[in-house]
């Protein structure tokens, strides 16, 4: 089988093939196809080289070109393999578009959490990315930053709740999400507040600081964490014991969990907001299609275009000392559920 | 600024540095770090080389290694920059995990639809992927397949509604989704059926075959396409004119559109299912948290693990003639909305 493969790869046209067909030197092919010809190559020759490359289907190798340009132009967005909500999907799509406008190729690299910080950084470094941006993950370590920098990565950014030494940081303050929900419930007079804690372990990095934020904002009030699976039966159980809990307000982790709970409460005859004031987070379209409409914490992520501009600047100035940006302003969108 | 950059890249350790520090030849470094030493290198030397590589932070270059192994191990998943639903997110995450178990590095490449088939294939080919799988996009053309094959890509797969000549095809039959909804509504006695057509142009590739499927299944019945923005006001407008349309059943494109419509119908006093029988698609958790619970067309995507096995086989047997697999079985999950 593997011999069949080398047959396939041996037919890949090279710049030498292009040079032969165009009747020019390989250096000329390189000048023309990498736009580094300056005034050295006539327009006529240029056209001949391009026509030969087209005819043969010759494609320069990004990694080979990187030896000349000094970089691959690859921007690796590394994020854990959890199901992102629409909010993050849209953010990533915008960022990709912005990076492409700057001439970079952005790809998303899913991580699974079973490699050490060193191993995962080496896996990234093997692709020789020009920049790496890691999203909501602990995969990036100071040693990982060092490995990437040494292998030529010019900018390493982390989008996380805590800064990573050596990397630029986009700090996403999850406790502010909980604090915003807590402040709202306290302002509405609630003194006994439940906080939904998804049992899904991949969400702990969000749920724990959100809980801490509620506790901080609702100092003096009773705050009760409530474990919940993302299933109808788990929500029905919560509804069944709601009255015995003695709580009046509930921060539901996010809008999707809130939708699940609101349906279970409706089935159990628990009136929202009178028997239970519900607050979601992420302010999805979902919050507006529920009845009663859901109060939700709105989180503003940075514009993908602005972030692409920042990444481009940090690539162009690779010796910039680590910079820190606070992102994700939390505000409350009050609707009918609280 | 660019001079600062070359300073950074010039410090990247090379295999020559590793050889010097370990006191061995570069060939020995290559044997050890690429696990191709066989019996030629003693365990002691092996350990010394690895220690030197670790100390220097040396990482082999995937592209350089590809010259030896014959491939980069990179699997490019190219998909348009539309917001995928949870269904596709989960599918991609599973596929990535399966490919990693086979030793490949899978990355997601977002496409924007502003490049020609040739241009986009050249952009992909520059990364020298071992395999390319394109999802629900027209970006892959027969010429693109040719460009990829010539530059060494061993397997090109398309996940789409139509096969692409030269590529392996995973055919996703969107008309079956509409047909399944149509059959259900007809079986429930509906003879005047609306079909929601999102105005979002990126969804046309799904909505048009879905409409055709409804028409086919409901031959003899009246089938009326209804344009809808994904906004509360557009849904309210549809609700306001619902009674004048003379329709009794509505296929809502997917569960998210159905949720939007069900809320607007509830606000307008249109009873579901008696005044309007609603059917969604994708069978999301959302369908279960709506009241009444939403009838939805369930689409089974292939298991990511199974698809990773298939891709691995096609990479190992690159001369396999194009194969076609039908995926996405559609079945109806009947709940209370229809």
XYZ file of C-alpha atoms in Angstrom:
676
model
C 0.000 0.000 0.000
C 2.678 2.481 0.962
C 4.481 1.987 -2.335
C 1.291 3.048 -4.149
C 1.462 6.203 -2.098
C 4.945 7.210 -3.058
C 3.883 6.879 -6.683
C 1.185 9.428 -6.015
C 3.488 11.862 -4.282
C 6.290 11.469 -6.817
C 4.009 12.969 -9.501
C 3.681 16.266 -7.592
C 5.127 18.956 -9.862
C 8.140 20.872 -8.503
C 9.470 24.340 -9.205
C 12.138 22.609 -11.363
C 9.340 21.276 -13.597
C 7.919 24.790 -13.887
C 11.375 26.177 -14.734
C 11.877 23.540 -17.448
C 8.483 24.171 -19.045
C 8.894 27.966 -18.946
C 12.522 27.772 -20.114
C 13.834 29.825 -17.166
C 15.973 29.188 -14.084
C 14.524 27.898 -10.800
C 15.538 31.194 -9.189
C 13.342 33.028 -11.694
C 10.420 30.730 -10.886
C 10.945 31.458 -7.214
C 11.124 35.245 -7.787
C 7.924 35.247 -9.833
C 5.777 32.913 -7.740
C 6.775 34.520 -4.473
C 6.365 38.072 -5.768
C 9.954 38.904 -4.868
C 11.076 39.564 -8.433
C 11.283 43.332 -8.066
C 12.443 44.710 -11.426
C 14.570 41.659 -12.196
C 12.062 39.719 -14.324
C 10.239 41.055 -17.394
C 6.451 41.029 -17.536
C 6.593 38.590 -20.461
C 8.695 36.078 -18.490
C 6.491 36.541 -15.484
C 3.405 35.586 -17.499
C 5.238 32.586 -18.999
C 6.201 31.308 -15.537
C 2.679 31.737 -14.203
C 1.201 29.953 -17.227
C 3.636 27.050 -16.771
C 2.784 26.799 -13.061
C -0.920 26.791 -13.889
C -0.517 24.193 -16.596
C 1.366 21.838 -14.276
C -0.816 22.568 -11.272
C 2.245 23.598 -9.273
C 1.485 24.927 -5.800
C 4.272 26.394 -3.637
C 4.693 24.700 -0.269
C 3.717 27.021 2.588
C 6.482 25.564 4.760
C 9.089 26.010 2.043
C 7.934 29.554 1.426
C 8.262 30.166 5.139
C 12.016 29.678 4.804
C 12.053 32.701 2.512
C 9.356 34.908 4.064
C 10.415 33.905 7.567
C 6.962 32.567 8.474
C 4.187 30.234 7.328
C 1.365 32.700 7.880
C -0.460 29.968 9.769
C -2.440 31.088 12.794
C -3.432 28.215 15.012
C -6.545 28.718 17.102
C -6.407 25.997 19.706
C -9.557 25.308 21.653
C -10.856 22.371 23.646
C -13.260 19.964 22.028
C -16.289 21.065 23.932
C -19.347 22.149 22.049
C -19.076 25.880 21.846
C -22.256 27.840 21.844
C -23.278 30.123 18.971
C -21.505 33.014 20.702
C -18.056 31.463 20.319
C -18.757 30.032 16.873
C -19.544 33.492 15.586
C -16.503 34.968 17.311
C -14.199 32.373 15.728
C -15.726 32.893 12.280
C -15.167 36.658 12.536
C -11.623 36.197 13.745
C -10.822 33.817 10.863
C -12.214 36.314 8.370
C -10.200 39.142 9.916
C -6.980 37.131 9.860
C -7.553 36.161 6.235
C -7.852 39.847 5.360
C -4.360 40.245 6.835
C -3.057 37.400 4.656
C -2.930 34.720 7.340
C -4.403 31.237 7.197
C -6.311 30.544 10.383
C -7.159 27.001 11.366
C -8.893 25.649 14.427
C -7.030 22.966 16.333
C -9.182 20.916 18.690
C -7.572 19.752 21.904
C -8.696 16.928 24.100
C -6.967 17.483 27.406
C -5.065 14.194 27.446
C -1.636 15.655 26.606
C 0.726 17.572 28.901
C 1.423 21.258 28.306
C 4.790 20.322 26.804
C 3.389 17.640 24.488
C 0.597 19.800 23.159
C 2.944 22.753 22.574
C 5.284 20.469 20.641
C 2.375 19.219 18.515
C 1.465 22.827 17.723
C 5.099 23.798 17.117
C 5.472 21.009 14.550
C 3.098 22.935 12.292
C 5.375 26.004 12.617
C 2.528 28.438 13.245
C 3.268 32.141 12.967
C 0.867 32.775 15.834
C -1.032 30.636 18.317
C -4.134 31.731 20.147
C -5.503 29.344 22.738
C -9.095 29.579 23.858
C -10.492 28.690 27.280
C -8.042 25.893 27.989
C -5.278 25.049 30.440
C -3.212 23.476 27.653
C -0.941 26.476 27.345
C 1.813 26.530 29.973
C 4.805 28.871 30.375
C 7.029 26.029 29.080
C 4.698 25.648 26.101
C 5.032 29.359 25.318
C 8.814 28.910 25.401
C 8.711 25.881 23.062
C 6.563 27.803 20.583
C 8.728 30.923 20.704
C 11.911 28.911 20.164
C 10.455 27.145 17.145
C 9.638 30.482 15.530
C 6.113 31.344 16.655
C 6.019 35.115 16.813
C 2.930 35.744 18.886
C 1.323 33.537 21.522
C -2.000 34.698 22.928
C -4.169 33.105 25.541
C -7.901 33.703 25.833
C -8.566 32.488 29.359
C -9.598 33.309 32.880
C -5.982 33.528 34.109
C -2.879 34.964 32.396
C -0.179 32.536 31.179
C 3.345 33.846 31.914
C 5.143 34.764 28.699
C 1.985 34.934 26.562
C -0.220 37.862 25.691
C -3.467 37.554 27.609
C -7.059 38.205 26.728
C -8.600 37.844 30.168
C -12.152 36.574 30.152
C -13.614 37.327 33.562
C -16.197 34.608 34.232
C -16.767 35.780 37.799
C -18.158 39.017 36.372
C -20.901 36.968 34.672
C -21.982 35.497 38.015
C -21.583 38.825 39.803
C -23.846 40.548 37.257
C -26.539 37.894 37.762
C -26.127 38.045 41.554
C -26.370 41.853 41.690
C -29.548 41.772 39.635
C -31.228 39.167 41.870
C -30.193 40.973 45.065
C -31.501 44.272 43.650
C -34.848 42.529 43.056
C -34.963 41.578 46.723
C -33.791 37.951 46.604
C -31.912 36.770 49.697
C -31.850 33.008 48.966
C -30.318 32.286 45.581
C -29.606 28.969 43.851
C -26.736 28.625 41.370
C -26.891 25.828 38.785
C -23.598 23.921 38.528
C -23.468 21.698 35.414
C -22.110 18.228 36.207
C -20.280 18.335 32.829
C -16.634 18.579 33.972
C -15.536 20.557 30.904
C -17.745 23.427 32.059
C -16.211 23.746 35.539
C -13.783 26.433 34.377
C -16.818 28.595 33.674
C -19.222 27.456 36.389
C -16.882 27.780 39.360
C -15.836 31.410 38.800
C -19.477 32.218 37.963
C -20.526 30.779 41.334
C -17.778 32.784 43.052
C -19.099 35.896 41.300
C -22.634 35.300 42.592
C -21.318 34.747 46.138
C -19.342 37.967 45.984
C -22.232 40.052 44.642
C -24.740 38.496 47.018
C -22.629 38.748 50.190
C -24.972 38.393 53.149
C -27.540 36.427 51.136
C -27.781 32.631 51.133
C -26.183 31.164 47.994
C -26.748 27.479 47.238
C -24.933 25.575 44.437
C -27.205 23.007 42.737
C -25.674 20.242 40.595
C -27.558 19.579 37.347
C -27.126 17.213 34.388
C -28.145 18.644 31.027
C -31.130 16.257 30.884
C -34.876 16.610 31.236
C -34.941 14.168 34.146
C -32.331 16.086 36.132
C -34.289 19.317 35.587
C -37.523 17.573 36.655
C -35.819 16.435 39.880
C -34.705 19.986 40.614
C -38.274 21.188 40.004
C -39.636 18.490 42.349
C -37.489 19.660 45.254
C -37.551 23.401 44.484
C -40.175 24.322 47.121
C -38.287 22.419 49.829
C -35.088 24.352 49.076
C -36.488 27.657 50.295
C -34.876 29.577 47.424
C -36.503 32.387 45.432
C -33.920 33.215 42.739
C -31.907 30.972 40.445
C -28.892 31.738 38.284
C -29.090 28.959 35.680
C -25.455 28.915 34.428
C -26.458 29.831 30.863
C -29.506 30.238 28.605
C -29.565 26.613 27.521
C -29.691 25.343 31.080
C -32.251 28.040 31.871
C -34.503 26.832 29.024
C -34.333 23.277 30.346
C -35.183 24.426 33.878
C -37.953 26.785 32.827
C -39.706 23.937 30.971
C -39.384 21.618 34.001
C -40.694 24.356 36.321
C -43.644 24.965 33.994
C -44.451 21.230 33.997
C -44.290 21.193 37.824
C -46.546 24.240 38.215
C -43.773 26.482 39.556
C -44.521 30.006 38.315
C -41.692 32.050 36.823
C -40.803 34.665 38.063
C -43.102 34.642 41.148
C -42.105 31.227 42.573
C -38.654 31.253 40.996
C -36.856 34.193 39.383
C -34.599 32.798 36.647
C -31.487 34.381 35.139
C -29.533 32.836 32.215
C -26.308 33.889 30.576
C -25.002 34.442 27.015
C -28.159 36.261 25.897
C -28.859 33.914 22.995
C -31.831 34.140 20.648
C -33.174 31.307 22.801
C -33.716 33.780 25.679
C -36.147 35.689 23.468
C -38.140 32.676 22.251
C -38.880 31.374 25.750
C -42.143 32.367 27.485
C -41.711 34.141 29.831
C -38.764 35.713 28.013
C -35.535 35.030 29.852
C -33.438 37.590 31.719
C -29.836 36.917 30.701
C -26.297 38.121 31.301
C -24.930 39.466 28.036
C -21.190 38.980 27.460
C -19.479 41.129 24.817
C -16.570 39.345 23.177
C -14.076 41.487 21.259
C -14.815 42.100 17.594
C -13.043 39.420 15.555
C -11.719 42.103 13.194
C -10.173 44.120 16.039
C -8.590 40.997 17.487
C -7.162 40.094 14.064
C -5.583 43.559 13.907
C -4.053 43.010 17.351
C -2.667 39.588 16.380
C -1.198 41.056 13.190
C 0.549 43.798 15.185
C 1.955 41.305 17.711
C 3.249 39.137 14.830
C 4.929 42.147 13.247
C 6.439 43.119 16.620
C 7.364 39.724 18.047
C 9.496 41.181 20.827
C 6.564 43.027 22.382
C 6.517 42.224 26.128
C 3.378 40.288 27.192
C 0.307 42.479 26.968
C -2.946 41.972 28.830
C -6.435 42.877 27.643
C -9.611 42.450 29.673
C -12.442 41.220 27.472
C -15.992 39.995 27.942
C -17.900 42.895 29.540
C -20.935 41.522 31.346
C -24.250 43.407 31.421
C -27.753 42.250 32.308
C -30.581 42.104 29.772
C -33.718 42.167 31.887
C -36.775 40.370 30.475
C -39.762 38.643 32.106
C -38.276 35.680 33.996
C -36.816 37.607 36.967
C 10.170 45.609 12.835
C 10.867 42.767 10.481
C 14.505 42.704 11.512
C 13.415 42.104 15.115
C 11.499 39.128 13.806
C 14.423 37.450 12.125
C 16.292 37.718 15.419
C 13.541 35.682 17.019
C 13.485 33.017 14.347
C 17.267 32.757 14.153
C 17.320 31.479 17.741
C 15.178 28.438 16.851
C 17.307 25.370 17.665
C 18.116 23.056 14.766
C 18.938 19.370 14.625
C 22.586 20.444 14.148
C 22.446 22.125 17.577
C 21.051 18.920 19.073
C 23.808 16.886 17.379
C 26.509 19.220 18.738
C 25.165 19.128 22.295
C 24.717 15.324 22.260
C 28.089 14.788 20.556
C 26.588 12.715 17.720
C 26.018 13.141 13.979
C 22.933 14.861 12.542
C 21.945 11.547 10.959
C 21.864 9.989 14.422
C 19.650 12.821 15.688
C 17.321 12.237 12.766
C 17.205 8.459 13.384
C 16.404 8.906 17.069
C 13.856 11.721 16.867
C 11.995 10.139 13.969
C 12.032 6.665 15.503
C 13.733 5.238 12.434
C 16.900 4.174 14.236
C 16.152 0.466 14.159
C 19.085 -1.288 15.869
C 21.600 1.287 14.676
C 21.652 3.507 17.774
C 22.304 2.355 21.345
C 19.776 3.057 24.079
C 22.341 5.242 25.857
C 22.873 7.430 22.764
C 19.142 7.563 22.195
C 18.594 8.935 25.707
C 21.422 11.452 25.235
C 19.897 12.744 21.986
C 16.432 13.060 23.525
C 17.846 14.876 26.556
C 19.710 17.302 24.291
C 16.565 17.938 22.213
C 14.563 18.550 25.384
C 17.194 20.860 26.820
C 17.293 22.963 23.653
C 13.536 22.822 23.093
C 14.079 21.368 19.622
C 10.869 20.390 17.799
C 11.009 18.577 14.434
C 9.229 20.395 11.614
C 6.107 18.498 10.470
C 6.749 19.586 6.886
C 10.384 18.474 7.020
C 9.358 15.173 8.549
C 6.857 14.787 5.724
C 9.765 14.555 3.299
C 10.841 11.428 5.125
C 7.467 9.875 6.062
C 5.951 10.934 2.756
C 3.170 12.910 4.402
C 2.476 15.642 6.965
C -0.305 13.773 8.759
C -2.387 16.933 8.494
C -6.097 16.410 7.824
C -7.806 19.582 6.719
C -11.509 19.811 7.470
C -12.750 22.639 5.306
C -16.164 24.032 6.082
C -17.932 27.288 5.332
C -18.017 29.983 7.977
C -21.639 29.589 8.825
C -22.626 28.951 12.374
C -22.965 25.223 12.631
C -25.539 23.876 15.001
C -24.650 21.619 17.942
C -25.175 18.584 15.681
C -22.234 19.447 13.417
C -20.045 20.723 16.250
C -20.308 17.381 17.988
C -19.686 15.496 14.750
C -16.502 17.497 14.054
C -15.242 17.017 17.616
C -15.718 13.240 17.334
C -14.033 13.127 13.954
C -11.042 15.111 15.245
C -10.695 12.739 18.192
C -10.896 9.696 15.899
C -8.271 11.085 13.537
C -5.957 11.870 16.419
C -6.209 8.257 17.553
C -4.915 7.334 14.074
C -1.958 9.706 14.498
C -3.255 12.528 12.303
C -3.530 16.193 13.173
C -6.956 17.464 12.197
C -7.585 21.173 11.831
C -10.680 23.046 10.788
C -10.255 25.488 7.907
C -13.015 28.057 7.585
C -13.945 29.146 4.082
C -15.748 32.279 3.113
C -17.004 31.662 -0.407
C -15.108 34.541 -2.040
C -12.436 32.418 -3.738
C -12.752 30.287 -6.863
C -12.516 26.504 -6.648
C -8.972 26.698 -8.005
C -7.836 29.411 -5.592
C -9.225 27.704 -2.527
C -7.727 24.339 -3.518
C -4.324 26.012 -3.961
C -4.650 27.613 -0.516
C -5.374 24.183 0.961
C -2.613 22.527 -1.071
C -0.036 25.000 0.273
C -0.447 23.369 3.676
C 0.341 19.967 2.074
C -2.500 18.147 3.808
C -2.463 14.349 3.764
C -6.250 14.381 3.474
C -8.910 17.008 2.883
C -12.545 16.652 3.853
C -14.868 19.426 2.781
C -18.175 19.935 4.534
C -21.375 21.311 2.987
C -19.682 23.660 0.546
C -19.338 24.152 -3.190
C -15.677 25.122 -2.785
C -14.431 21.748 -3.911
C -14.382 21.374 -7.706
C -13.006 18.574 -9.918
C -10.058 20.856 -10.758
C -9.518 21.428 -7.049
C -9.402 17.689 -6.435
C -6.767 17.447 -9.182
C -4.652 20.251 -7.682
C -4.751 18.575 -4.263
C -3.894 15.132 -5.639
C -0.967 16.509 -7.633
C 0.466 18.279 -4.601
C 0.417 15.029 -2.648
C -2.945 14.893 -0.897
C -3.815 11.229 -0.657
C -7.513 11.322 0.082
C -10.056 13.985 -0.824
C -13.549 13.556 0.603
C -16.594 15.716 0.139
C -19.488 15.815 2.593
C -22.197 17.379 0.467
C -25.525 17.028 -1.259
C -23.923 16.234 -4.634
C -20.850 14.152 -5.500
C -17.692 15.947 -6.715
C -16.006 14.079 -9.600
C -12.682 12.621 -8.501
C -13.406 12.866 -4.764
C -14.849 10.330 -2.380
C -18.375 11.371 -1.502
C -20.363 11.322 1.698
C -23.764 12.213 0.312
C -25.971 14.108 2.708
C -29.506 13.896 1.372
C -31.258 17.082 2.479
C -34.377 16.310 0.452
C -34.938 13.271 2.691
C -35.235 15.665 5.656
C -38.059 17.545 3.926
C -39.657 14.341 2.641
C -39.751 12.882 6.159
C -41.468 16.025 7.495
C -43.882 16.071 4.526
C -44.834 12.409 4.907
C -45.587 12.911 8.578
C -47.810 15.941 7.978
C -49.670 14.220 5.121
C -50.193 11.123 7.296
C -51.750 13.404 9.932
C -54.242 14.629 7.310
C -52.682 17.950 6.326
C -53.318 19.024 2.716
C -52.083 22.635 2.893
C -48.517 22.811 4.169
C -46.204 25.795 4.634
C -42.426 25.415 4.354
C -40.214 27.992 6.082
C -37.406 29.234 3.813
C -34.727 31.163 5.758
C -33.710 34.352 3.979
C -30.088 33.672 5.095
C -28.430 32.838 1.760
C -25.879 30.479 3.322
C -28.753 28.161 4.268
C -30.182 27.837 0.757
C -28.208 24.664 0.067
C -30.191 23.048 2.868
C -33.541 24.807 2.533
C -34.060 24.285 -1.187
C -33.633 20.491 -1.237
C -35.698 20.307 1.968
C -38.518 22.160 0.200
C -38.207 19.821 -2.794
C -38.472 16.876 -0.400
C -41.690 18.219 1.137
C -43.164 18.773 -2.347
C -42.275 15.244 -3.364
C -43.728 13.629 -0.239
C -46.841 15.799 -0.286
C -47.650 15.411 -3.985
C -51.281 16.423 -4.484
C -51.272 18.654 -1.395
C -50.740 22.412 -1.515
C -47.161 23.331 -0.524
C -46.338 26.985 0.128
C -42.779 28.311 0.701
C -42.676 31.113 3.299
C -39.613 33.381 3.526
C -38.514 34.128 7.099
C -35.698 36.134 8.712
C -34.309 34.681 11.920
C -35.821 37.552 13.926
C -38.712 37.920 16.334
C -40.352 40.551 14.135
C -40.294 38.333 11.036
C -41.878 35.486 13.035
C -44.522 37.870 14.419
C -45.393 38.927 10.861
C -45.813 35.298 9.818
C -48.063 34.712 12.842
C -50.137 37.794 11.944
C -50.915 36.479 8.458
C -51.103 32.767 9.345
C -54.931 32.535 9.384
C -55.200 34.256 5.995
C -52.811 31.725 4.412
C -55.250 28.823 4.788
C -52.456 26.421 5.849
C -52.716 23.835 8.611
C -49.201 22.334 8.765
C -45.778 24.001 8.820
C -42.324 22.535 8.290
C -40.125 25.092 10.068
C -36.722 24.372 8.403
C -35.089 23.387 11.721
C -35.692 23.385 15.476
C -34.298 26.866 16.024
C -36.651 28.407 13.471
C -39.479 26.284 14.907
C -38.815 27.662 18.414
C -38.945 31.213 17.089
C -42.225 30.515 15.263
C -43.839 28.639 18.135
C -43.226 31.604 20.465
C -44.688 34.051 17.917
C -47.732 31.789 17.393
C -48.249 31.560 21.161
C -48.115 35.365 21.434
C -50.685 35.652 18.602
C -53.068 33.106 20.129
C -52.507 30.504 17.412
C -52.801 27.100 19.104
C -50.183 24.457 18.329
C -50.932 21.832 17.016
C -54.681 22.515 16.445
C -54.350 25.783 14.483
C -50.872 24.995 13.174
C -49.040 21.667 13.290
C -45.308 22.411 13.543
C -42.384 20.177 12.552
C -38.732 21.110 13.126
C -35.531 19.367 12.114
C -32.235 18.320 13.780
C -33.969 17.026 16.919
C -31.986 19.250 19.276
C -32.436 19.372 23.045
C -34.345 22.561 22.245
C -37.187 20.456 20.771
C -37.672 18.877 24.197
C -37.625 22.088 26.210
C -40.351 23.777 24.160
C -43.985 23.538 25.288
C -45.681 21.880 23.453
C -42.659 19.675 22.806
C -41.595 19.881 19.182
C -41.931 17.129 16.584
C -38.613 17.056 14.728
C -36.800 15.261 11.920
C -33.824 13.451 13.384
C -30.755 13.191 11.145
C -28.119 10.573 11.978
C -24.636 11.671 10.968
C -21.964 8.971 10.739
C -20.024 8.234 13.916
C -16.876 10.373 13.923
C -14.807 7.331 14.877
C -16.097 5.295 11.920
C -15.448 8.160 9.546
C -11.892 8.541 10.918
C -11.322 4.828 10.177
C -12.576 5.347 6.614
C -10.313 8.377 6.078
C -7.335 6.433 7.421
C -8.024 3.588 4.989
C -8.361 5.964 2.033
C -5.056 7.640 2.987
C -3.325 4.265 3.157
C -4.826 3.288 -0.215
C -4.567 6.551 -2.142
C -5.318 4.943 -5.496
C -8.780 3.799 -4.386
C -11.285 4.861 -7.066
C -13.837 7.416 -5.783
C -16.224 5.809 -3.305
C -19.681 7.037 -2.391
C -21.431 6.692 0.961
C -24.967 7.849 1.715
C -25.148 9.394 5.167
C -27.716 11.270 7.224
C -30.661 8.906 7.659
C -33.765 10.943 8.400
C -36.436 9.724 10.811
C -39.270 11.564 12.546
C -39.428 12.032 16.311
C -43.077 12.718 17.013
C -43.867 14.935 20.011
C -46.757 17.286 20.824
C -46.517 20.060 18.210
C -47.945 18.134 15.230
